[in-house]
Amino acid sequence: MTKKIVIIGGVAGGATAATRLRRLNETDEIILFEKGEYISFANCGLPYHIGGTIKNREDLLLQTVAGMSSQYGLDIRNFSEVTAIDPMKKSVRVTNHQTKESYEETFDSLIISTGAKAIVPPIDGLETAKNVFSLRNIPDMDQIKNYIQQQQVKEVAIVGGGFIGLEMMENLVDLGLQVHLIEMSKQVMPNIDFELAQILHAQIDLHGVDLILEDGLKAFQQEGQQLLLNSGRKISSDLTILAIGVAPESTLAKEAGIELGLRGAIKVNQQLETNIPDIYAIGDVIEVSDFVSGTPTLIPLAWPANRQGRLVADVINGIDASYPATQGTSVAKIFELTAASTGDSEKTLQRLEIPYQTIHIHPNSHAGYYPGASPIALKLLFGPDGKILGAQGVGTAGVEKRIDVIATAMKFGAKADELAGIELAYAPPYSSAKDPVNMLGYTADNLLTKRVETISWQEVDELLQNDAYFLDIREDFELATGKLANSHFIPLSQLRQRMSELPKEQTIYVYCQVGLRGYNAARILMQNGFHVKNIDGGYKTYKQAHYQVKRRENTPSAPQAIATAPTATAKTEASATIQVDACGLQCPGPILKVKETIDQMENGQQLEVQASDFGFVADIEAWCKNTGNTLLENQIQGSKVTARIAKGTADATPLTNKLPEEGVLHATKDGATMVVFSGNLDKALASMIIASGAAAMGKQVTIFFTFWGLNILKKQKIEKRGLAKLFDVMLPSNANKLPLSNMNMGGLGSKMIKGVMKQKNVDPLPVMIEKANKLGVKFVACTMSMDIMGIDRAELFDFVEYGGVATYLGDTTNSDLNLFI
């Protein structure tokens, strides 16, 4: 019996359903309505045409109306919007936007594939902003591309750090534009966990994007040319892309009485049928079941939509088919990096209260001895019984391959330790004899069989505060790249001979760079009667998780900033540059190779080293800083990091456009250093006036704040406990609350001074501090004083750096002005 099947929506799921329906039945009448001009276009490719990677616009048009109609015998009506569904009459009302005609069309079966719409919250000033866009279809893409060209756009703001936001960020940077990326949460790409997202944050920083986290858009000002954020920060923008997220386009279904579920998505059963017989729904508009937990969720991705389009056609034709759940397997490109995931994230498992264990490893994409190998950060989540719950990966090569393998294993019920037994293709250009997936399996087996206990990077700081015993078993040259405070040091090669130095009465938390040597050390110690736990993923995972996003204001676009680091010219034959290839070396291999080469060089001679691990950017800066060598260049070239180093400091020109380093003070003979001990308003004002004046005269100014002076740097109040709370009650909550040193009169004197300052048009203290920072004054907080007084970093201005008194004392000898206030 011939059926009349109506499909609402001609992209992805709708187009797939239409073609599958025709292949299954040649006689059915199939009508596809699409309110726009285009059907079956590659919406995932839209950002790449804007950025110029996809040159031809036509390449995004996978099928034309005429071509698809003739090939499949379909009745395709574009520019035709379905405005209502009548379930009782089994009909839809349609408006043709070209002819303005409205009419009804009946159906035997109806498929709703209306997709999702961009979320556009009610933002003050949006109605008058002429330069704000979202990106969902071909016309959106055309508008954005034309606006950039016609308005000579130079500075762009992107609101939202999901897939679309990140893809637009990269493509706009490729166009040479200055980009601000604003994300309300503490990380981009919500489908992966924070410590892996931090790798993306570092890469975004390397490309000079102004990444603004934990802040949101409050209002548009100046007809969209300025954005006001929740924090009060203002950003100028020639063009703004709203990529906050998407919501199911379910208005038609709701008005027709079709049952809705999570966040307004259409509820369907495993046969993709709604609560009304003969009405089906597929794609981004529907609620699906989470593969891991079985709970309702929304996963607006292309693979589920296309799979559902095929299956709904089978169901309508009487074929036994079902769509049980969605894993959410996804991948995205962020500059040189690939980020992929499958299953649930750690934060999702915590929210659903599902017990789990985690594994972090940092293997190479293929055999290290074959050129081009690069590290992958892999994370595996699994239950107490070994059930795989999720996996994530970030790296430059081979990431999606590993996640795809794990997604397949999950689909067919493999346990975490069984990943060790998956026989994968191996040759040096493609993998290692023990593939990273196998290594996850071996590591999971060690945990499940209790051969080792681990702690996560999240637990480290609290344990350090409680004076836990941490044992660093790396080699001494690795310590220059960073270490845990107050940890004990015994290299793994000496561990068996020095076990008498270790306490047996307390737990030993052992760590190396990536976790492997830590496991070996744990096995040695456990078999000698010690209670040991290894830091999962090693110091590298901890360090990545604690990355500090750089704040930029009115900086040039990063492609230029990265590529134009100043160079130094060799002055003698002895200073000829030595080339070193450290690509493919497992951490700490690149730093070891640098050290071994530098040890053989003469002072002033230069070394150029290439590494495939982008973490090398931070490692080599820290190593040079702590070993007295000079970093001349540190930049991305293709998918590698290239660093140029001069041995020593005598003949070197320092890199001037590096981002600020934590915990180091730089002062020269042309510099000025100040210690601010006082927390009084009058002395704070004097400090800012002197510092700003010195900076305006070209001096490199550093102010070291200690004890009561730390109150000057407070920007906000946070919740505290214990002694820290007691200190908080007695101390000023921010720079606006400081008392006078004399004539304070219970705060009245401070108010009088502020009143006079306002009359005389003198900036208030917080504004002085912000302006001093913009003049280049470095603000350094004494970490020892912070610990004693219970002051948290979150209380202080974002631009504050952190260090100890030793760094200050060392710098005073190189400064021609030194003040104590």
XYZ file of C-alpha atoms in Angstrom, residues 362-682:
321
model
C 50.817 10.801 27.798
C 52.002 8.423 25.035
C 53.325 9.314 21.603
C 51.076 9.168 18.544
C 53.455 6.641 16.982
C 56.908 5.178 17.586
C 59.151 7.891 18.976
C 62.083 6.954 16.795
C 60.060 7.536 13.612
C 59.933 11.237 12.596
C 56.831 13.243 13.426
C 55.765 11.546 16.647
C 53.862 13.814 19.035
C 52.369 13.280 22.501
C 48.716 12.606 23.205
C 47.033 13.348 26.514
C 44.574 10.477 27.042
C 42.048 10.063 29.844
C 39.983 6.944 30.542
C 37.056 6.711 32.952
C 35.736 3.332 34.130
C 33.630 1.850 36.895
C 34.677 -0.436 39.790
C 33.738 -3.424 37.621
C 35.876 -2.170 34.730
C 32.978 -0.902 32.600
C 34.239 1.861 30.320
C 32.344 5.067 31.075
C 34.153 7.579 28.883
C 37.403 8.636 27.270
C 39.006 11.901 26.153
C 42.108 12.843 24.226
C 44.015 15.949 23.142
C 47.038 16.029 20.834
C 48.254 16.826 17.346
C 47.987 13.398 15.698
C 46.252 10.081 16.244
C 43.798 11.376 18.849
C 40.524 10.613 17.069
C 41.814 7.151 16.082
C 42.261 6.168 19.737
C 38.921 7.632 20.824
C 37.191 5.804 17.953
C 38.717 2.507 19.099
C 37.541 3.099 22.680
C 34.077 4.172 21.467
C 33.823 0.878 19.570
C 34.969 -1.096 22.617
C 32.349 0.699 24.740
C 29.612 -0.055 22.208
C 30.275 -3.774 22.402
C 30.719 -3.944 26.171
C 34.498 -4.333 26.557
C 35.941 -3.666 30.007
C 38.761 -1.183 30.624
C 41.427 -3.833 31.231
C 40.371 -5.630 28.027
C 41.679 -2.679 26.009
C 45.103 -4.245 26.576
C 44.041 -7.214 24.442
C 42.774 -5.308 21.394
C 45.027 -6.187 18.467
C 45.640 -2.954 16.589
C 47.596 -2.263 13.410
C 51.230 -1.383 14.079
C 54.051 0.083 12.042
C 56.421 2.818 13.267
C 54.775 5.609 11.197
C 51.332 4.812 12.660
C 51.588 3.472 16.191
C 53.771 1.702 18.734
C 54.013 -1.992 19.467
C 51.954 -1.234 22.548
C 49.382 1.201 21.215
C 48.178 4.007 23.527
C 44.832 2.190 23.732
C 46.665 -0.923 24.943
C 48.555 1.163 27.488
C 45.254 2.407 28.899
C 44.230 -1.228 29.267
C 47.440 -2.204 31.066
C 47.129 0.766 33.417
C 43.472 -0.040 34.133
C 44.433 -3.621 34.914
C 46.979 -2.382 37.480
C 44.291 -0.339 39.224
C 41.566 -2.984 39.086
C 43.908 -5.653 40.482
C 45.214 -3.286 43.213
C 48.827 -3.463 41.997
C 48.960 0.259 42.523
C 46.887 2.978 44.135
C 46.660 6.443 42.631
C 45.503 9.926 43.515
C 44.173 12.470 41.055
C 45.665 15.872 40.327
C 42.647 17.420 42.140
C 43.759 15.874 45.448
C 47.350 17.109 45.388
C 46.929 20.662 46.699
C 44.909 19.646 49.744
C 47.426 16.925 50.570
C 50.253 19.446 50.267
C 48.460 21.784 52.662
C 48.165 18.888 55.130
C 51.936 18.212 54.958
C 51.596 14.907 53.134
C 54.877 13.248 52.116
C 55.463 13.723 48.368
C 58.414 11.984 46.711
C 59.724 13.299 43.389
C 61.592 10.462 41.613
C 62.565 12.388 38.475
C 66.137 13.257 37.536
C 67.617 16.533 38.791
C 67.588 18.261 35.379
C 63.798 17.886 35.258
C 63.267 19.921 38.417
C 63.940 23.173 36.546
C 60.647 22.705 34.663
C 58.721 22.848 37.946
C 57.985 20.718 40.998
C 55.549 20.339 43.881
C 56.280 22.576 46.845
C 58.131 20.923 49.743
C 58.338 17.557 47.990
C 61.271 15.241 48.742
C 63.633 14.246 45.965
C 65.203 10.854 45.285
C 65.769 9.900 41.617
C 64.308 6.537 40.640
C 67.809 5.298 39.796
C 68.821 5.790 43.470
C 65.583 4.691 45.126
C 66.567 1.154 46.095
C 69.766 2.403 47.781
C 68.044 5.236 49.700
C 64.852 3.656 51.022
C 66.095 4.139 54.592
C 65.444 7.885 54.157
C 61.716 7.289 53.672
C 59.047 7.147 56.391
C 57.150 3.905 56.869
C 54.641 5.419 59.256
C 52.930 7.601 56.625
C 51.715 7.352 53.054
C 54.255 8.274 50.379
C 52.793 10.068 47.367
C 55.216 9.416 44.545
C 55.370 11.257 41.243
C 57.380 11.507 38.036
C 56.712 13.489 34.878
C 53.911 11.422 33.276
C 53.194 8.595 35.741
C 55.107 5.629 34.320
C 58.245 5.930 36.451
C 55.989 6.772 39.383
C 54.312 3.393 38.919
C 57.698 1.655 38.840
C 58.725 3.465 42.028
C 55.438 2.549 43.709
C 55.971 -1.137 42.907
C 59.482 -1.025 44.393
C 58.332 0.656 47.586
C 55.153 -1.388 48.020
C 57.162 -4.594 47.898
C 59.415 -3.198 50.606
C 56.619 -2.499 53.069
C 55.769 1.128 52.268
C 52.264 2.479 51.744
C 52.468 4.282 48.407
C 50.152 6.118 46.030
C 51.166 7.338 42.580
C 49.953 10.650 41.127
C 47.821 9.669 38.130
C 49.314 11.187 34.989
C 52.339 12.517 36.856
C 53.494 16.092 37.325
C 52.615 16.879 33.697
C 48.888 16.374 34.305
C 49.046 18.431 37.513
C 50.965 21.216 35.771
C 48.585 21.280 32.805
C 45.597 21.497 35.150
C 47.145 24.494 36.935
C 47.834 26.489 33.780
C 47.042 30.190 34.205
C 45.228 31.765 31.262
C 46.907 35.005 30.210
C 44.883 38.193 30.308
C 45.266 40.436 27.290
C 43.930 43.904 26.678
C 44.315 45.765 23.385
C 46.992 43.385 22.146
C 47.760 42.701 18.499
C 46.481 39.513 16.932
C 48.516 36.488 17.870
C 49.648 35.070 14.519
C 51.937 38.077 14.228
C 52.864 38.059 17.926
C 53.947 34.432 17.763
C 55.862 34.662 14.532
C 57.894 37.806 15.155
C 59.867 37.085 18.305
C 63.093 39.113 18.175
C 66.235 37.356 17.127
C 69.864 37.685 18.115
C 72.688 37.485 15.596
C 75.735 35.385 16.329
C 78.815 37.567 16.884
C 81.551 34.961 16.525
C 82.155 31.625 14.880
C 81.732 30.027 18.307
C 78.144 31.332 18.495
C 76.927 29.490 15.371
C 73.485 27.990 16.030
C 73.325 24.287 16.878
C 70.271 22.404 15.614
C 68.571 19.780 17.813
C 65.532 17.672 16.925
C 63.618 16.591 20.040
C 60.407 15.654 18.230
C 58.884 12.364 19.280
C 60.838 12.149 22.520
C 58.813 11.130 25.540
C 58.872 13.616 28.405
C 61.394 14.436 29.868
C 63.372 13.625 26.707
C 63.248 17.084 25.086
C 64.522 18.885 28.217
C 67.222 16.246 28.728
C 68.394 16.714 25.141
C 68.530 20.490 25.637
C 70.536 20.100 28.859
C 73.002 17.641 27.338
C 73.585 19.940 24.362
C 73.839 23.167 26.415
C 76.416 21.489 28.685
C 78.719 21.058 25.667
C 78.277 24.609 24.346
C 80.246 27.792 24.920
C 78.753 30.828 26.630
C 76.775 32.916 24.122
C 76.430 30.079 21.645
C 72.894 29.436 20.406
C 70.801 26.291 20.275
C 67.666 25.834 18.172
C 65.465 22.934 19.263
C 62.251 21.558 17.815
C 59.760 19.551 19.880
C 56.399 18.020 19.034
C 54.986 18.465 22.551
C 53.316 21.878 22.931
C 53.903 21.577 26.670
C 57.534 22.229 25.765
C 56.620 25.930 25.382
C 56.148 26.283 29.136
C 58.845 23.742 30.052
C 61.634 25.464 28.142
C 60.709 28.902 29.532
C 60.815 27.556 33.081
C 64.039 25.634 32.429
C 65.854 28.658 30.951
C 64.669 30.893 33.780
C 65.896 28.471 36.446
C 69.203 27.553 34.814
C 70.493 31.003 33.832
C 70.122 30.546 30.082
C 68.323 32.958 27.743
C 65.260 32.108 25.685
C 65.423 34.060 22.421
C 62.504 32.513 20.521
C 59.668 30.223 21.506
C 57.109 29.838 18.742
C 54.827 27.494 16.827
C 55.988 26.401 13.389
C 53.433 24.099 11.796
C 52.690 21.369 14.318
C 55.941 21.822 16.255
C 57.436 24.130 18.843
C 60.702 25.815 17.880
C 62.773 27.362 20.652
C 66.077 29.209 20.308
C 68.282 29.494 23.368
C 71.545 31.307 24.082
C 73.759 29.695 26.679
C 74.132 32.071 29.606
C 73.023 35.693 29.460
C 76.037 37.804 28.489
C 75.545 38.085 24.726
C 71.853 37.358 24.496
C 68.930 39.546 23.560
C 66.022 38.470 25.771
C 62.647 37.582 24.314
C 60.511 40.669 24.835
C 57.055 39.502 23.850
C 56.785 36.502 26.134
C 53.790 36.319 28.407
C 54.417 37.101 32.093
C 56.117 34.336 34.073
C 54.838 33.364 37.482
C 56.988 34.005 40.516
C 59.898 35.896 38.983
C 60.852 39.578 39.330
C 62.781 41.297 36.555
C 64.584 44.546 37.315
C 67.522 46.132 35.507
C 69.797 49.115 36.091
C 66.972 51.101 34.524
C 64.446 49.514 36.852
C 62.774 50.261 40.139
C 61.715 47.872 42.882
C 59.416 48.579 45.787
C 58.349 46.617 48.843
C 54.894 47.565 50.086
C 54.429 46.375 53.672
C 51.752 48.849 54.703
C 48.035 48.412 54.089
C 47.129 52.047 54.671
C 45.312 54.039 52.019
C 47.665 57.057 52.030
